[in-house]
Amino acid sequence: MASSGSADLVIVANRLPVDRVPLGDGTAEWRRSPGGLVTAIEPVMRANDGSWIGWPGGTESDLEPFEDEGLDLVPITLTQQEVEEFYEGFANGTLWPLYHDVAAKPEFHREWWDAYVVVNRRFAEQAAAAASEGATVWVHDYQLQLVPQMLRELRPDLRIGFYLHIPFPPTELFQQLPWRRQLLEGLLGADLVGFQLPGAAQNFVRLVRQRVGHKTHRDLVYLPDGRTVRAAAFPISIDAKGFEDLARSEEVEKRAAEIRDALGNPSRIFLGVDRLDYTKGIYARLRAYSELLAQGDLDVEDAVFVQVATPSREQVEQYRILRDDIDRLVGRINGDLGRIGRPAISYMHASYPREEMAALYRAADIMVVTPYRDGMNLVAKEYVACRFDNDGALVLSEFAGAADELRQAWLVNPYDINGMKSALLEAYRADEKERTRRMKAMRKTVSQNDVAAWADSFLAELTAVRPSHGKTVRPARRS
Ligand code: ADQ
């Protein structure tokens, strides 16, 4: 057993909640980075005085553990080759597209897999060194699916939880992976494997039964060593109250008015906010909107579409192609349909502070969230949290995890351009009574199920004692 450290709660995630930003004079500083995971985990970390292990971005090699705004952070070093093979390669060129229903073609390369194994082991070793005797370790997401098993081998005393933020694919797709069995066994090192939706947990259990040959019953897997692993859904959420308080602040209210003003005070503002990713359906959404303008159902004098897209994973070819495609589409739509001072689409590549996000949500009449596949989608929930006036409309893809809870949104199939056009128009034309009825119901859901409730329920389930199952189980099939 490796010697133990002092943290009672260890978060292991691909990224640290900070970026290393070069200052130009040879030095660098840490800056808070945006993103779904950081937004979700930070409150839990603070409440539990934990340690967070992750990659800070970049390839600097002699970084020491440090404290940032009260968080204990342990940086993991990646070499340039590991960034290419583990992060851009296996994580974002193989697993990301495969787990998102092959929204792009996944590539399978043996050297990417080798790098994935090496880097997962590094994370597991750091977690083993940081965790105190009997500590709880919570491993996050698709980049680190081998860590639970590697960590259990090093530190059998730990409680290990794993949470997958993205969808878990249907069994037919998962089976394509040459390393499917190793990934399943990696995850089975955890005591609790959490997913966004129940269907994902069911896919996982079915695969474990079929591919690894362990005995299963409902959401439980019985391992030959006597351990029981539970697979269950824990739909992630946001700091709903934090967003609402921000939205109610005078500064945000003022900024929202400024935004509307700067856009020429149109009667309706549509808004899209996404990482620039091919799973988010940005291209099809803008096309649907532009067709409504071209047909005369909407008018640029009256409506504008604000699309904020944060550039992401820019070293991966598919992301560069997507960025160019959307740049061209926006240029064409504005060239064809805009008028002087009245663009059809107001498009920004930018990452904004939370205040600006809240102001955008306040300024927008119709929020458009249309991913082809999304684990949850926090943007949809953030919008709802900011609409304390019970006004505003949400157009939401059926294939975002959030659609399971936000049933009162205008739900759309993002592959169906005509269906999306109808939903955009319905949301645009809906009267106040209809908007309020829907928004009130969604606000209730989001405020009752916030990120604190999510983390509490995961950690409570993880700490619930599960003694050895004592069953006679078949040995794992070796295939
Ligand atoms: P993401 O794919 O990154 O997350 P999402 O859930 O929408 O997607 O979270 C994005 C977060 O980044 C939101 O909190 C949003 O406010 C923020 N953000 C987006 N654009 C921004 C911008 N321009 N400036 C500043 N902040 C911005 C992954 C999964 C999701 C899952 C989350 C959490 O893909 O399905 O919901 O993790 O589990």
PDB file of C-alpha atoms and ligand atoms in Angstrom, residues 34-37 39-40 96 100 141 163 165-167 196 236 238 243 273-275 280 308-310 313 350-353 357 361 374-380 382, ligand 1:
ATOM      1  CA  PRO A  34     -14.657  28.488 -16.825  1.00  0.00           C
ATOM      2  CA  GLY A  35     -16.347  25.203 -17.717  1.00  0.00           C
ATOM      3  CA  GLY A  36     -19.050  22.830 -16.589  1.00  0.00           C
ATOM      4  CA  LEU A  37     -16.980  20.799 -14.169  1.00  0.00           C
ATOM      5  CA  THR A  39     -18.714  25.441 -11.974  1.00  0.00           C
ATOM      6  CA  ALA A  40     -20.202  22.316 -10.476  1.00  0.00           C
ATOM      7  CA  TRP A  96     -15.590  12.258 -26.841  1.00  0.00           C
ATOM      8  CA  HIS A 100     -21.618  11.475 -28.040  1.00  0.00           C
ATOM      9  CA  ASP A 141     -15.002  12.104 -16.276  1.00  0.00           C
ATOM     10  CA  TYR A 163     -18.715  10.390 -12.092  1.00  0.00           C
ATOM     11  CA  HIS A 165     -20.155  14.077 -16.993  1.00  0.00           C
ATOM     12  CA  ILE A 166     -20.822  13.100 -20.569  1.00  0.00           C
ATOM     13  CA  PRO A 167     -23.261  10.499 -21.911  1.00  0.00           C
ATOM     14  CA  GLN A 196     -26.157  11.893 -15.653  1.00  0.00           C
ATOM     15  CA  ILE A 236     -25.752  17.390 -12.250  1.00  0.00           C
ATOM     16  CA  ILE A 238     -25.813  24.478 -10.942  1.00  0.00           C
ATOM     17  CA  PHE A 243     -27.047  32.629 -10.301  1.00  0.00           C
ATOM     18  CA  VAL A 273     -24.060  30.055 -25.395  1.00  0.00           C
ATOM     19  CA  ASP A 274     -21.813  27.070 -25.968  1.00  0.00           C
ATOM     20  CA  ARG A 275     -18.306  25.790 -26.038  1.00  0.00           C
ATOM     21  CA  LYS A 280     -23.588  21.466 -29.515  1.00  0.00           C
ATOM     22  CA  VAL A 308     -21.507  33.227 -27.890  1.00  0.00           C
ATOM     23  CA  ALA A 309     -19.121  30.380 -28.620  1.00  0.00           C
ATOM     24  CA  THR A 310     -16.021  29.865 -26.500  1.00  0.00           C
ATOM     25  CA  ARG A 313      -9.796  22.174 -28.073  1.00  0.00           C
ATOM     26  CA  ALA A 350     -15.299  34.858 -25.994  1.00  0.00           C
ATOM     27  CA  SER A 351     -15.195  33.548 -22.480  1.00  0.00           C
ATOM     28  CA  TYR A 352     -17.092  35.774 -20.054  1.00  0.00           C
ATOM     29  CA  PRO A 353     -17.204  36.140 -16.285  1.00  0.00           C
ATOM     30  CA  MET A 357     -23.254  35.452 -18.496  1.00  0.00           C
ATOM     31  CA  TYR A 361     -29.360  35.420 -19.735  1.00  0.00           C
ATOM     32  CA  ASP A 374     -25.076  16.477 -24.216  1.00  0.00           C
ATOM     33  CA  GLY A 375     -24.496  14.856 -20.829  1.00  0.00           C
ATOM     34  CA  MET A 376     -26.581  17.516 -19.094  1.00  0.00           C
ATOM     35  CA  ASN A 377     -26.051  21.103 -20.369  1.00  0.00           C
ATOM     36  CA  LEU A 378     -25.666  23.598 -17.568  1.00  0.00           C
ATOM     37  CA  VAL A 379     -26.362  26.616 -19.760  1.00  0.00           C
ATOM     38  CA  ALA A 380     -30.049  25.622 -19.952  1.00  0.00           C
ATOM     39  CA  GLU A 382     -28.348  28.713 -15.682  1.00  0.00           C
TER      40      GLU A 382
HETATM   41  P1  ADQ B   1     -19.738  21.398 -21.239  1.00  0.00           P
HETATM   42  O1  ADQ B   1     -19.755  20.576 -22.476  1.00  0.00           O
HETATM   43  O2  ADQ B   1     -18.637  22.377 -21.120  1.00  0.00           O
HETATM   44  O3  ADQ B   1     -19.776  20.487 -19.923  1.00  0.00           O
HETATM   45  P2  ADQ B   1     -22.170  22.860 -20.222  1.00  0.00           P
HETATM   46  O4  ADQ B   1     -22.875  21.902 -19.342  1.00  0.00           O
HETATM   47  O5  ADQ B   1     -23.071  23.720 -21.012  1.00  0.00           O
HETATM   48  O6  ADQ B   1     -21.180  22.163 -21.250  1.00  0.00           O
HETATM   49  O7  ADQ B   1     -21.293  23.771 -19.302  1.00  0.00           O
HETATM   50  C1  ADQ B   1     -20.669  24.900 -19.813  1.00  0.00           C
HETATM   51  C2  ADQ B   1     -20.320  25.844 -18.658  1.00  0.00           C
HETATM   52  O8  ADQ B   1     -19.395  26.800 -19.146  1.00  0.00           O
HETATM   53  C3  ADQ B   1     -21.527  26.592 -18.148  1.00  0.00           C
HETATM   54  O9  ADQ B   1     -21.426  26.739 -16.764  1.00  0.00           O
HETATM   55  C4  ADQ B   1     -21.418  27.957 -18.828  1.00  0.00           C
HETATM   56  O10 ADQ B   1     -21.900  29.032 -18.084  1.00  0.00           O
HETATM   57  C5  ADQ B   1     -19.940  28.093 -19.021  1.00  0.00           C
HETATM   58  N1  ADQ B   1     -19.696  28.828 -20.283  1.00  0.00           N
HETATM   59  C6  ADQ B   1     -20.087  28.468 -21.510  1.00  0.00           C
HETATM   60  N2  ADQ B   1     -19.732  29.411 -22.408  1.00  0.00           N
HETATM   61  C7  ADQ B   1     -19.108  30.363 -21.714  1.00  0.00           C
HETATM   62  C8  ADQ B   1     -18.520  31.618 -22.057  1.00  0.00           C
HETATM   63  N3  ADQ B   1     -18.503  32.075 -23.312  1.00  0.00           N
HETATM   64  N4  ADQ B   1     -17.972  32.336 -21.077  1.00  0.00           N
HETATM   65  C9  ADQ B   1     -17.986  31.887 -19.808  1.00  0.00           C
HETATM   66  N5  ADQ B   1     -18.542  30.752 -19.415  1.00  0.00           N
HETATM   67  C10 ADQ B   1     -19.082  29.993 -20.361  1.00  0.00           C
HETATM   68  C11 ADQ B   1     -19.682  19.068 -19.671  1.00  0.00           C
HETATM   69  C12 ADQ B   1     -20.726  18.205 -20.390  1.00  0.00           C
HETATM   70  C13 ADQ B   1     -22.123  18.706 -20.072  1.00  0.00           C
HETATM   71  C14 ADQ B   1     -22.341  18.726 -18.557  1.00  0.00           C
HETATM   72  C15 ADQ B   1     -21.204  19.444 -17.857  1.00  0.00           C
HETATM   73  C16 ADQ B   1     -21.294  19.281 -16.350  1.00  0.00           C
HETATM   74  O11 ADQ B   1     -20.503  18.200 -21.792  1.00  0.00           O
HETATM   75  O12 ADQ B   1     -23.112  17.892 -20.685  1.00  0.00           O
HETATM   76  O13 ADQ B   1     -23.546  19.410 -18.271  1.00  0.00           O
HETATM   77  O14 ADQ B   1     -19.937  18.941 -18.264  1.00  0.00           O
HETATM   78  O15 ADQ B   1     -21.400  17.943 -16.009  1.00  0.00           O
END
